CSV table of C-alpha atoms in Angstrom, one decimal:
chain,number,residue,atom,x,y,z
A,1,MET,CA,15.5,26.5,-39.0
A,2,SER,CA,13.5,25.4,-35.9
A,3,ALA,CA,15.2,25.4,-32.6
A,4,PRO,CA,16.2,22.1,-31.4
A,5,THR,CA,14.4,20.4,-28.5
A,6,TYR,CA,16.6,19.6,-25.4
A,7,ALA,CA,16.1,17.7,-22.4
A,8,PRO,CA,12.8,18.8,-21.0
A,9,ALA,CA,11.1,15.5,-22.1
A,10,ARG,CA,13.8,13.5,-20.3
A,11,THR,CA,13.6,15.7,-17.3
A,12,LEU,CA,9.9,15.3,-17.0
A,13,SER,CA,10.3,11.5,-17.5
A,14,TRP,CA,12.8,11.6,-14.5
A,15,VAL,CA,10.5,13.6,-12.4
A,16,ARG,CA,7.6,11.2,-13.0
A,17,ARG,CA,9.7,8.4,-11.6
A,18,LEU,CA,10.1,10.3,-8.3
A,19,PRO,CA,7.7,9.0,-5.4
A,20,SER,CA,4.8,11.1,-4.8
A,21,VAL,CA,4.3,13.1,-1.5
A,22,GLY,CA,1.8,10.6,-0.4
A,23,THR,CA,4.2,7.8,-0.9
A,24,VAL,CA,6.8,9.5,0.9
A,25,LEU,CA,4.6,10.2,3.9
A,26,CYS,CA,3.5,6.5,3.8
A,27,LEU,CA,7.3,5.5,3.9
A,28,LEU,CA,7.8,7.8,6.8
A,29,VAL,CA,4.9,6.2,8.8
A,30,VAL,CA,6.0,2.6,8.1
A,31,GLY,CA,9.6,3.4,8.7
A,32,PHE,CA,8.7,5.0,12.1
A,33,VAL,CA,6.7,1.9,13.0
A,34,LEU,CA,9.5,-0.3,12.0
A,35,VAL,CA,11.9,1.5,14.3
A,36,ALA,CA,9.4,1.5,17.2
A,37,ALA,CA,8.9,-2.2,16.7
A,38,ILE,CA,12.6,-3.1,16.5
A,39,ALA,CA,13.9,-0.7,19.0
A,40,PRO,CA,11.1,1.1,21.1
A,41,GLY,CA,13.8,2.6,23.4
A,42,TRP,CA,14.9,4.8,20.5
A,43,VAL,CA,11.5,6.4,20.4
A,44,THR,CA,10.6,6.7,24.1
A,45,ASP,CA,12.5,6.2,27.4
A,46,ARG,CA,9.2,5.5,29.3
A,47,SER,CA,8.1,2.1,30.4
A,48,PRO,CA,4.8,0.8,29.0
A,49,THR,CA,4.0,-1.0,32.3
A,50,ALA,CA,4.8,2.0,34.7
A,51,ILE,CA,1.7,2.4,36.9
A,52,ASP,CA,0.9,5.9,38.4
A,53,LEU,CA,-2.6,6.0,39.8
A,54,THR,CA,-2.3,9.6,40.6
A,55,ALA,CA,-2.2,10.3,36.8
A,56,ALA,CA,-5.0,8.0,35.8
A,57,LEU,CA,-7.2,8.8,32.9
A,58,GLN,CA,-5.6,12.2,32.2
A,59,PRO,CA,-6.5,13.6,28.8
A,60,PRO,CA,-3.9,14.3,26.1
A,61,SER,CA,-1.3,17.0,27.1
A,62,TRP,CA,2.3,17.9,26.4
A,63,GLN,CA,3.5,15.5,29.0
A,64,HIS,CA,1.2,12.7,27.8
A,65,PRO,CA,0.4,13.4,24.0
A,66,PHE,CA,-2.0,10.4,23.9
A,67,GLY,CA,-3.2,10.8,27.6
A,68,THR,CA,-3.1,8.1,30.2
A,69,ASP,CA,-5.2,5.0,30.9
A,70,ASP,CA,-7.1,3.8,34.0
A,71,ALA,CA,-3.7,2.8,35.6
A,72,GLY,CA,-1.9,6.0,34.8
A,73,ARG,CA,0.3,4.5,32.1
A,74,ASP,CA,1.3,6.7,29.3
A,75,LEU,CA,-0.9,5.7,26.2
A,76,LEU,CA,1.6,6.8,23.6
A,77,THR,CA,4.4,4.7,25.2
A,78,ARG,CA,2.0,1.7,25.2
A,79,VAL,CA,1.2,2.4,21.5
A,80,ILE,CA,4.9,2.6,20.6
A,81,HIS,CA,5.7,-0.7,22.5
A,82,GLY,CA,2.7,-2.4,21.1
A,83,SER,CA,3.8,-1.9,17.4
A,84,ARG,CA,6.2,-4.8,17.9
A,85,GLN,CA,3.3,-7.2,18.6
A,86,SER,CA,0.9,-5.7,16.0
A,87,LEU,CA,3.4,-5.5,13.2
A,88,GLY,CA,4.7,-8.9,14.1
A,89,ILE,CA,1.3,-10.4,13.9
A,90,GLY,CA,0.8,-8.7,10.5
A,91,LEU,CA,4.0,-9.9,9.1
A,92,GLY,CA,3.8,-13.5,10.7
A,93,ALA,CA,0.3,-14.0,9.7
A,94,THR,CA,0.9,-12.9,6.1
A,95,ALA,CA,4.1,-15.1,5.9
A,96,LEU,CA,2.1,-18.2,7.3
A,97,ALA,CA,-0.8,-17.6,4.9
A,98,PHE,CA,1.6,-17.4,1.9
A,99,LEU,CA,3.4,-20.5,3.0
A,100,ILE,CA,0.2,-22.5,3.1
A,101,ALA,CA,-1.0,-21.0,0.0
A,102,ILE,CA,2.2,-21.7,-1.9
A,103,LEU,CA,2.0,-25.3,-0.9
A,104,LEU,CA,-1.5,-25.7,-1.9
A,105,GLY,CA,-1.5,-23.5,-4.9
A,106,PHE,CA,1.5,-25.1,-6.5
A,107,THR,CA,0.6,-28.6,-5.7
A,108,ALA,CA,-2.9,-28.0,-7.3
A,109,ALA,CA,-1.6,-26.3,-10.4
A,110,LEU,CA,1.4,-28.7,-11.0
A,111,ALA,CA,-0.4,-32.0,-10.1
A,112,GLY,CA,-3.6,-31.5,-12.1
A,113,GLY,CA,-6.3,-34.1,-12.3
A,114,VAL,CA,-7.7,-35.5,-9.2
A,115,VAL,CA,-5.3,-33.6,-6.8
A,116,ASP,CA,-6.1,-30.3,-8.5
A,117,ALA,CA,-9.8,-30.9,-8.2
A,118,ALA,CA,-9.7,-32.0,-4.6
A,119,ILE,CA,-7.6,-29.1,-3.5
A,120,THR,CA,-9.7,-26.6,-5.5
A,121,ARG,CA,-12.8,-27.8,-3.8
A,122,VAL,CA,-11.4,-27.6,-0.4
A,123,LEU,CA,-10.3,-24.0,-1.2
A,124,GLU,CA,-13.7,-23.1,-2.4
A,125,VAL,CA,-15.4,-24.4,0.8
A,126,ALA,CA,-12.8,-22.6,2.9
A,127,PHE,CA,-13.2,-19.4,0.9
A,128,ALA,CA,-17.0,-19.5,1.3
A,129,PHE,CA,-16.4,-19.0,5.0
A,130,PRO,CA,-15.5,-15.5,6.2
A,131,ALA,CA,-11.8,-15.3,7.2
A,132,LEU,CA,-12.6,-14.1,10.6
A,133,LEU,CA,-14.9,-17.1,11.1
A,134,LEU,CA,-12.1,-19.4,10.3
A,135,ALA,CA,-9.8,-17.4,12.7
A,136,LEU,CA,-12.4,-17.7,15.5
A,137,LEU,CA,-12.5,-21.5,15.0
A,138,VAL,CA,-8.7,-21.7,15.5
A,139,ILE,CA,-9.0,-19.4,18.6
A,140,ALA,CA,-11.7,-21.6,20.0
A,141,VAL,CA,-9.4,-24.7,19.8
A,142,ARG,CA,-6.1,-23.1,20.9
A,143,GLY,CA,-7.2,-20.2,23.2
A,144,PRO,CA,-6.2,-16.6,22.8
A,145,SER,CA,-2.5,-15.7,22.7
A,146,LEU,CA,-0.1,-14.0,20.4
A,147,ALA,CA,1.0,-17.2,18.6
A,148,THR,CA,-2.8,-18.1,18.2
A,149,SER,CA,-3.6,-14.8,16.7
A,150,VAL,CA,-0.8,-15.3,14.2
A,151,ILE,CA,-2.0,-18.8,13.3
A,152,ALA,CA,-5.7,-17.8,13.2
A,153,VAL,CA,-5.2,-14.8,10.9
A,154,GLY,CA,-2.8,-16.7,8.8
A,155,ILE,CA,-5.1,-19.7,8.3
A,156,GLY,CA,-8.0,-17.3,7.7
A,157,SER,CA,-6.1,-15.5,4.9
A,158,ALA,CA,-4.6,-18.6,3.2
A,159,PRO,CA,-7.5,-19.7,1.0
A,160,GLY,CA,-7.7,-16.5,-0.9
A,161,TYR,CA,-3.9,-16.4,-1.6
A,162,ALA,CA,-3.9,-20.1,-2.6
A,163,ARG,CA,-6.5,-19.4,-5.3
A,164,MET,CA,-4.5,-16.5,-6.6
A,165,ILE,CA,-1.2,-18.5,-6.6
A,166,ARG,CA,-2.8,-21.5,-8.4
A,167,GLY,CA,-4.2,-19.3,-11.2
A,168,GLN,CA,-0.9,-17.5,-11.5
A,169,VAL,CA,1.0,-20.7,-11.8
A,170,LEU,CA,-1.5,-22.1,-14.5
A,171,ALA,CA,-1.0,-18.9,-16.5
A,172,VAL,CA,2.8,-19.0,-16.3
A,173,ARG,CA,3.0,-22.6,-17.1
A,174,GLN,CA,1.8,-21.8,-20.6
A,175,ALA,CA,4.4,-19.2,-21.3
A,176,GLY,CA,6.8,-19.7,-24.0
A,177,PHE,CA,10.0,-19.5,-21.9
A,178,ILE,CA,8.7,-22.5,-19.8
A,179,GLU,CA,8.2,-24.6,-22.9
A,180,ALA,CA,11.7,-23.5,-24.1
A,181,ALA,CA,13.4,-24.4,-21.0
A,182,THR,CA,11.8,-27.8,-21.0
A,183,ALA,CA,12.6,-28.4,-24.7
A,184,LEU,CA,16.3,-27.5,-23.8
A,185,GLY,CA,16.4,-30.5,-21.5
A,186,HIS,CA,16.1,-28.8,-18.0
A,187,SER,CA,14.7,-31.1,-15.3
A,188,ARG,CA,11.2,-30.4,-14.0
A,189,PHE,CA,12.6,-29.3,-10.7
A,190,ALA,CA,15.0,-26.9,-12.3
A,191,VAL,CA,12.2,-25.4,-14.5
A,192,ILE,CA,10.1,-24.9,-11.4
A,193,ARG,CA,12.9,-23.4,-9.3
A,194,ARG,CA,14.5,-21.2,-12.0
A,195,HIS,CA,11.5,-20.1,-14.1
A,196,LEU,CA,8.1,-20.9,-12.8
A,197,PHE,CA,8.3,-20.1,-9.3
A,198,PRO,CA,10.0,-16.6,-9.6
A,199,ASN,CA,7.7,-15.6,-12.4
A,200,ALA,CA,4.6,-16.8,-10.7
A,201,MET,CA,5.4,-15.2,-7.3
A,202,ARG,CA,6.7,-11.8,-8.7
A,203,PRO,CA,3.3,-10.1,-9.1
A,204,LEU,CA,2.2,-11.4,-5.7
A,205,VAL,CA,4.7,-9.4,-3.8
A,206,ALA,CA,2.5,-6.5,-3.7
A,207,VAL,CA,-0.4,-8.6,-2.7
A,208,ALA,CA,1.7,-9.8,0.3
A,209,THR,CA,2.3,-6.2,1.3
A,210,LEU,CA,-1.4,-5.5,1.1
A,211,GLY,CA,-1.9,-8.6,3.2
A,212,VAL,CA,0.1,-7.2,6.1
A,213,GLY,CA,-2.2,-4.3,6.6
A,214,GLN,CA,-5.3,-6.5,6.4
A,215,SER,CA,-3.8,-8.9,9.0
A,216,ILE,CA,-3.1,-6.0,11.4
A,217,VAL,CA,-6.7,-4.9,11.2
A,218,TRP,CA,-8.0,-8.5,11.7
A,219,ALA,CA,-5.8,-9.2,14.6
A,220,SER,CA,-6.8,-5.9,16.2
A,221,GLY,CA,-10.5,-6.8,15.8
A,222,LEU,CA,-9.9,-10.2,17.4
A,223,SER,CA,-8.1,-8.5,20.3
A,224,PHE,CA,-10.9,-5.9,20.7
A,225,LEU,CA,-13.4,-8.9,20.9
A,226,GLY,CA,-11.3,-10.2,23.8
A,227,LEU,CA,-10.2,-13.2,21.5
A,228,GLY,CA,-6.6,-12.0,20.6
A,229,VAL,CA,-3.5,-11.1,22.7
A,230,PRO,CA,-4.6,-11.2,26.3
A,231,PRO,CA,-4.0,-8.2,28.7
A,232,PRO,CA,-1.8,-6.5,30.0
A,233,SER,CA,-0.4,-6.6,26.4
A,234,SER,CA,0.0,-3.3,24.6
A,235,GLU,CA,-1.0,-4.7,21.3
A,236,TRP,CA,-3.1,-2.1,19.5
A,237,GLY,CA,-6.4,-4.1,19.5
A,238,ALA,CA,-5.8,-5.0,23.2
A,239,LEU,CA,-5.6,-1.3,23.9
A,240,LEU,CA,-8.9,-0.7,22.2
A,241,ASP,CA,-10.4,-3.5,24.2
A,242,ALA,CA,-9.1,-2.1,27.5
A,243,GLY,CA,-10.3,1.5,26.7
A,244,ARG,CA,-13.9,0.6,25.6
A,245,LEU,CA,-15.0,0.6,29.2
A,246,HIS,CA,-14.2,4.3,29.5
A,247,ILE,CA,-15.2,5.4,26.0
A,248,THR,CA,-18.0,7.8,27.1
A,249,THR,CA,-15.6,9.6,29.7
A,250,SER,CA,-12.1,9.0,28.2
A,251,TRP,CA,-12.4,9.2,24.4
A,252,TRP,CA,-8.6,9.2,23.8
A,253,LEU,CA,-8.3,5.6,25.0
A,254,GLU,CA,-10.3,4.5,21.8
A,255,ILE,CA,-9.9,7.2,19.3
A,256,LEU,CA,-6.1,7.6,19.4
A,257,PRO,CA,-5.1,3.9,19.2
A,258,GLY,CA,-7.8,3.5,16.5
A,259,LEU,CA,-6.4,6.3,14.5
A,260,VAL,CA,-2.8,4.8,14.6
A,261,ILE,CA,-4.3,1.4,13.5
A,262,VAL,CA,-6.0,3.2,10.5
A,263,LEU,CA,-2.9,5.3,9.6
A,264,VAL,CA,-0.6,2.4,9.6
A,265,THR,CA,-2.9,0.2,7.7
A,266,LEU,CA,-3.6,3.0,5.0
A,267,SER,CA,0.1,3.5,4.7
A,268,VAL,CA,1.0,-0.1,4.3
A,269,THR,CA,-1.9,-0.6,1.8
A,270,SER,CA,-0.9,2.6,-0.1
A,271,LEU,CA,2.7,1.3,-0.4
A,272,GLY,CA,1.4,-2.0,-1.6
A,273,ARG,CA,-0.7,-0.4,-4.3
A,274,THR,CA,2.2,1.6,-5.4
A,275,LEU,CA,4.3,-1.5,-5.6
A,276,GLN,CA,1.6,-3.3,-7.4
A,277,ASN,CA,1.4,-0.5,-10.0
A,278,ARG,CA,5.1,-0.4,-10.4
A,279,LEU,CA,5.5,-4.2,-10.9
A,280,GLY,CA,2.4,-4.2,-13.2
A,281,GLY,CA,4.0,-1.5,-15.4
A,282,ALA,CA,7.4,-3.2,-15.4
A,283,SER,CA,5.9,-6.6,-16.4
A,284,ARG,CA,4.1,-5.2,-19.4
């Protein structure tokens, strides 16, 4: 008689469901940034605006791991405090973009006919413009500020999301459970609220996560050009803008905040990809 097979297969299946090392590291990075954004005092007890001209432009050391800027302010402290603005712009811009996209995408998909054609053409024209160009138009009208950065990046991102939402709603409308709910006598609003909206939006949760990282990069780019959050803000793009005058002599003012932007963006994007794969696998 052959020996019976025991639980190794089940054990391997359980192991495969564990998050990878990369995912854990990304969670740690995002978790640290969230803590720094919500309660920066838990991470550092220094003030991001404390000026010490005797310590100006000091390179990275044990006392100042990221060095100091031209006013002697601790750069790491400014990066920590700037996470609230940078992450806030990323979350706020993505939320605004999805709000606009949901209104346009659902209206186009559910109304159909002339309304769908009109909204689709508007979205195609807007999508033809680079998102940063749309953001620059908003900034030219409102002027640079934190709120303007959120609005500008949100409006610039909305057309792409609206097209995805419209396509998703059109696909879900043809599903059998939508027809069954309608045949059972549920009202149109009830079908949309209980069946169409949740199923159309569920795959887009991961897309929203990816959008946060993209929004942080765009907002940082606008601030680097002097069109985002104005100084003396410690928003990450503003730190890059303030340090570019000393890039040849004080490399840390550009390199270290830039590495933070890259690390956080990659971590958020990686988590979004992981979430996208998990939701995609669960929906099949």
